[in-house]
Short mmCIF file of C-alpha atoms in Angstrom, two decimals:
data_model
loop_
_atom_site.label_atom_id
_atom_site.label_comp_id
_atom_site.label_asym_id
_atom_site.label_seq_id
_atom_site.Cartn_x
_atom_site.Cartn_y
_atom_site.Cartn_z
CA UNK A 1 -35.21 37.77 31.09
CA UNK A 2 -35.21 33.87 30.78
CA UNK A 3 -34.40 31.93 27.89
CA UNK A 4 -37.75 30.63 26.07
CA UNK A 5 -38.17 26.82 25.10
CA UNK A 6 -36.21 24.72 22.54
CA UNK A 7 -39.75 24.34 20.59
CA UNK A 8 -40.03 28.42 20.51
CA UNK A 9 -36.28 28.76 18.59
CA UNK A 10 -34.56 29.24 21.61
CA UNK A 11 -30.94 28.60 21.81
CA UNK A 12 -30.14 24.88 23.33
CA UNK A 13 -27.65 23.34 25.28
CA UNK A 14 -26.81 21.26 22.39
CA UNK A 15 -26.33 23.94 19.94
CA UNK A 16 -24.33 26.13 23.01
CA UNK A 17 -21.82 22.55 23.07
CA UNK A 18 -21.41 23.16 19.45
CA UNK A 19 -20.72 26.64 19.11
CA UNK A 20 -18.52 25.82 21.85
CA UNK A 21 -16.18 23.16 19.86
CA UNK A 22 -17.05 25.48 16.88
CA UNK A 23 -15.34 28.18 18.18
CA UNK A 24 -12.82 25.92 19.60
CA UNK A 25 -11.83 23.91 16.73
CA UNK A 26 -10.43 27.60 15.48
CA UNK A 27 -7.77 27.42 18.05
CA UNK A 28 -4.62 25.72 18.90
CA UNK A 29 -4.69 22.84 21.58
CA UNK A 30 -3.82 23.83 25.58
CA UNK A 31 -1.34 20.48 25.26
CA UNK A 32 0.74 20.71 22.47
CA UNK A 33 -0.38 23.68 20.31
CA UNK A 34 -1.85 21.67 17.94
CA UNK A 35 -4.59 22.88 16.25
CA UNK A 36 -7.58 21.44 18.73
CA UNK A 37 -10.64 19.61 17.37
CA UNK A 38 -12.81 21.07 20.08
CA UNK A 39 -12.88 20.40 23.99
CA UNK A 40 -12.55 16.96 24.74
CA UNK A 41 -12.46 15.48 28.53
CA UNK A 42 -12.83 19.45 29.81
CA UNK A 43 -9.98 20.65 27.55
CA UNK A 44 -9.56 22.13 24.51
CA UNK A 45 -7.13 19.76 22.17
CA UNK A 46 -6.47 18.31 19.22
CA UNK A 47 -6.82 14.92 17.79
CA UNK A 48 -3.45 13.50 19.23
CA UNK A 49 -4.12 14.70 23.00
CA UNK A 50 -7.13 13.05 22.83
CA UNK A 51 -6.64 9.89 21.70
CA UNK A 52 -3.59 9.45 24.09
CA UNK A 53 -5.26 10.53 27.14
CA UNK A 54 -7.98 8.05 26.25
CA UNK A 55 -5.31 5.26 25.87
CA UNK A 56 -4.36 5.87 29.01
CA UNK A 57 -8.10 6.16 30.43
CA UNK A 58 -8.57 2.88 28.94
CA UNK A 59 -5.00 1.16 30.17
CA UNK A 60 -4.00 2.77 32.96
CA UNK A 61 -0.09 2.95 32.01
CA UNK A 62 2.49 3.92 34.20
CA UNK A 63 5.15 6.25 33.04
CA UNK A 64 8.52 7.19 33.39
CA UNK A 65 10.10 10.52 32.60
CA UNK A 66 12.40 9.61 29.72
CA UNK A 67 15.00 12.50 31.00
CA UNK A 68 14.82 12.22 34.26
CA UNK A 69 14.12 15.62 35.05
CA UNK A 70 9.67 15.23 35.15
CA UNK A 71 10.02 18.74 33.22
CA UNK A 72 10.18 17.90 29.56
CA UNK A 73 8.82 20.63 26.99
CA UNK A 74 5.61 19.26 25.43
CA UNK A 75 4.66 20.45 22.14
CA UNK A 76 3.87 19.84 18.88
CA UNK A 77 7.64 18.78 17.70
CA UNK A 78 8.13 16.85 21.44
CA UNK A 79 4.51 15.64 22.43
CA UNK A 80 5.70 11.95 21.14
CA UNK A 81 9.03 11.71 23.32
CA UNK A 82 8.14 11.65 26.82
CA UNK A 83 4.39 10.03 27.73
CA UNK A 84 5.00 10.91 31.66
CA UNK A 85 4.97 14.22 31.05
CA UNK A 86 2.63 14.89 28.52
CA UNK A 87 0.18 13.11 30.78
CA UNK A 88 1.71 15.61 33.43
CA UNK A 89 0.67 17.85 31.38
CA UNK A 90 -3.17 16.84 30.54
CA UNK A 91 -3.51 16.56 33.46
CA UNK A 92 -2.71 19.54 35.08
CA UNK A 93 -4.49 21.43 32.15
CA UNK A 94 -7.53 19.42 34.27
CA UNK A 95 -8.42 16.68 31.49
CA UNK A 96 -10.27 13.94 32.87
CA UNK A 97 -12.34 11.18 32.82
CA UNK A 98 -14.87 11.96 34.53
CA UNK A 99 -17.89 13.04 32.89
CA UNK A 100 -18.71 17.02 33.11
CA UNK A 101 -21.73 18.05 34.45
CA UNK A 102 -23.82 20.17 32.05
CA UNK A 103 -26.37 22.87 33.59
CA UNK A 104 -29.37 23.16 33.16
CA UNK A 105 -30.42 26.19 30.76
CA UNK A 106 -33.44 26.42 30.42
CA UNK A 107 -33.64 28.84 33.88
CA UNK A 108 -30.63 30.49 32.90
CA UNK A 109 -30.97 34.43 32.80
CA UNK A 110 -29.90 35.33 29.41
CA UNK A 111 -28.07 38.34 30.47
CA UNK A 112 -25.79 35.85 32.43
CA UNK A 113 -24.50 34.03 29.74
CA UNK A 114 -21.05 35.63 27.15
CA UNK A 115 -22.89 37.42 24.22
CA UNK A 116 -21.92 35.45 20.82
CA UNK A 117 -20.17 37.15 18.46
CA UNK A 118 -21.19 38.06 14.93
CA UNK A 119 -19.82 35.08 13.22
CA UNK A 120 -21.79 32.59 16.09
CA UNK A 121 -24.64 34.16 15.30
CA UNK A 122 -24.65 33.64 11.63
CA UNK A 123 -23.77 30.22 12.42
CA UNK A 124 -26.66 29.58 15.10
CA UNK A 125 -28.59 31.62 12.88
CA UNK A 126 -30.61 28.31 10.89
CA UNK A 127 -32.15 31.24 8.45
CA UNK A 128 -28.34 32.15 7.48
CA UNK A 129 -28.54 33.84 3.94
CA UNK A 130 -26.44 35.15 1.53
CA UNK A 131 -24.17 37.92 2.19
CA UNK A 132 -20.56 39.61 2.01
CA UNK A 133 -19.16 37.72 4.30
CA UNK A 134 -20.51 34.31 2.38
CA UNK A 135 -19.99 35.24 -1.13
CA UNK A 136 -21.89 32.13 -3.65
CA UNK A 137 -19.20 29.90 -4.80
CA UNK A 138 -19.07 30.33 -8.32
CA UNK A 139 -18.26 26.66 -9.76
CA UNK A 140 -18.00 27.32 -13.58
CA UNK A 141 -14.82 27.20 -13.68
CA UNK A 142 -14.89 23.94 -12.21
CA UNK A 143 -17.30 23.13 -14.11
CA UNK A 144 -15.52 23.81 -17.28
CA UNK A 145 -12.50 21.91 -15.69
CA UNK A 146 -14.89 19.18 -15.16
CA UNK A 147 -16.03 19.23 -18.67
CA UNK A 148 -12.45 19.31 -19.87
CA UNK A 149 -11.31 16.29 -17.97
CA UNK A 150 -14.54 14.36 -19.08
CA UNK A 151 -13.84 14.98 -22.70
CA UNK A 152 -9.80 14.10 -22.31
CA UNK A 153 -10.92 10.82 -20.56
CA UNK A 154 -13.43 10.45 -23.41
CA UNK A 155 -10.71 10.67 -25.67
CA UNK A 156 -8.23 8.49 -24.37
CA UNK A 157 -11.36 5.87 -24.05
CA UNK A 158 -12.66 5.38 -27.86
CA UNK A 159 -8.50 5.72 -28.62
CA UNK A 160 -8.46 2.48 -26.22
CA UNK A 161 -11.57 0.81 -27.61
CA UNK A 162 -9.92 1.28 -31.45
CA UNK A 163 -6.45 0.25 -30.05
CA UNK A 164 -8.27 -3.07 -28.71
CA UNK A 165 -10.19 -3.32 -31.88
CA UNK A 166 -7.23 -3.07 -34.02
CA UNK A 167 -5.50 -5.24 -31.32
CA UNK A 168 -8.00 -8.03 -31.54
CA UNK A 169 -8.30 -8.32 -35.49
CA UNK A 170 -4.44 -8.48 -35.53
CA UNK A 171 -4.71 -11.45 -32.70
CA UNK A 172 -7.02 -12.83 -34.55
CA UNK A 173 -5.07 -13.03 -37.77
CA UNK A 174 -1.82 -14.39 -36.43
CA UNK A 175 -4.04 -16.54 -34.37
CA UNK A 176 -5.45 -18.15 -38.24
CA UNK A 177 -1.84 -18.20 -39.75
CA UNK A 178 -0.35 -19.87 -36.42
CA UNK A 179 -3.10 -22.61 -37.01
CA UNK A 180 -2.90 -22.26 -40.69
CA UNK A 181 0.62 -23.04 -40.68
CA UNK A 182 0.56 -26.02 -37.94
CA UNK A 183 -1.58 -27.76 -40.62
CA UNK A 184 0.97 -27.21 -42.93
CA UNK A 185 3.93 -28.30 -40.57
CA UNK A 186 1.49 -31.04 -39.54
CA UNK A 187 1.27 -32.25 -43.65
CA UNK A 188 4.94 -31.96 -43.94
CA UNK A 189 5.64 -34.06 -40.81
CA UNK A 190 3.35 -36.96 -42.27
CA UNK A 191 4.81 -36.38 -45.38
CA UNK A 192 8.65 -36.66 -43.97
CA UNK A 193 7.91 -40.02 -42.21
CA UNK A 194 6.07 -41.86 -44.91
CA UNK A 195 9.38 -40.75 -47.69
CA UNK A 196 12.05 -41.71 -44.44
CA UNK A 197 10.04 -44.76 -44.03
CA UNK A 198 9.99 -45.72 -47.94
CA UNK A 199 13.31 -44.74 -47.85
CA UNK A 200 14.74 -46.76 -44.97
CA UNK A 201 12.48 -49.70 -46.50
CA UNK A 202 14.73 -49.54 -49.76
CA UNK A 203 18.08 -49.47 -48.09
CA UNK A 204 16.65 -52.80 -46.65
CA UNK A 205 15.93 -53.89 -49.83
CA UNK A 206 19.10 -52.88 -51.05
CA UNK A 207 21.10 -54.33 -47.85
CA UNK A 208 19.69 -57.58 -48.54
CA UNK A 209 19.85 -58.09 -52.48
CA UNK A 210 23.78 -56.80 -51.70
CA UNK A 211 24.00 -59.30 -49.29
CA UNK A 212 22.81 -61.98 -51.52
CA UNK A 213 24.43 -61.19 -54.38
CA UNK A 214 28.02 -61.83 -51.86
CA UNK A 215 26.55 -65.13 -51.21
CA UNK A 216 26.22 -66.07 -54.63
CA UNK A 217 29.38 -64.57 -55.95
CA UNK A 218 31.26 -66.59 -52.72
CA UNK A 219 29.67 -69.82 -53.52
CA UNK A 220 30.56 -69.50 -57.39
CA UNK A 221 34.32 -68.64 -56.19
CA UNK A 222 33.94 -71.55 -53.94
CA UNK A 223 33.06 -74.02 -57.35
CA UNK A 224 35.70 -72.62 -58.98
CA UNK A 225 38.34 -73.28 -57.16
CA UNK A 226 37.04 -77.15 -57.02
CA UNK A 227 36.68 -77.79 -60.06
CA UNK A 228 40.43 -76.03 -60.60
CA UNK A 229 41.68 -78.45 -57.65
CA UNK A 230 40.58 -81.57 -59.23
CA UNK A 231 41.43 -80.88 -63.46
CA UNK A 232 44.92 -79.88 -61.57
CA UNK A 233 45.41 -83.48 -59.71
#
């Protein structure tokens, strides 16, 4: 039994690759035990180990075991402690920067390929229908929560707009009162300056009058004393 062409609805290499990655993503990383995201550089591993091996391929760094034993335990908690032992574990498990050769599938015998599981058949079926394994998602409770949240947000926005209008009104009234007060203050200062200037002028006039009076009194006293001296002799 031969696999038909992809145009006839048969399994293509890209579909098999997607299937393998989907299956691998449900397993653990063979290097550190974290959740794997597929097959990377030839082995099933997580994004952390994938990025670590990619950086090593790009930079070709030389690492040294931190403990000096070359046998550090590499798991989820200790994978970042010793880069040397982590790299050795990656290499020993088959990680490689060489591209993997994809064998042609068109001429392969279908009986020689592993049979897909029921879940894999459902995932590969382009006409997958709803069934008990994949019940329809009831979005009504979420829609009600969204509507309730939207109503609450709308109410808050309305209160904010009301507060903004009240604040604007109070602010406008305050600015108007402030402008009126500044005008009254300016008129008061002008009148005060005029009054102080008039008071200063009056003070100077009084001082001048007093000075004139004192001068006249001195002259009068001098004249009186002169007359007294002449009559006496």
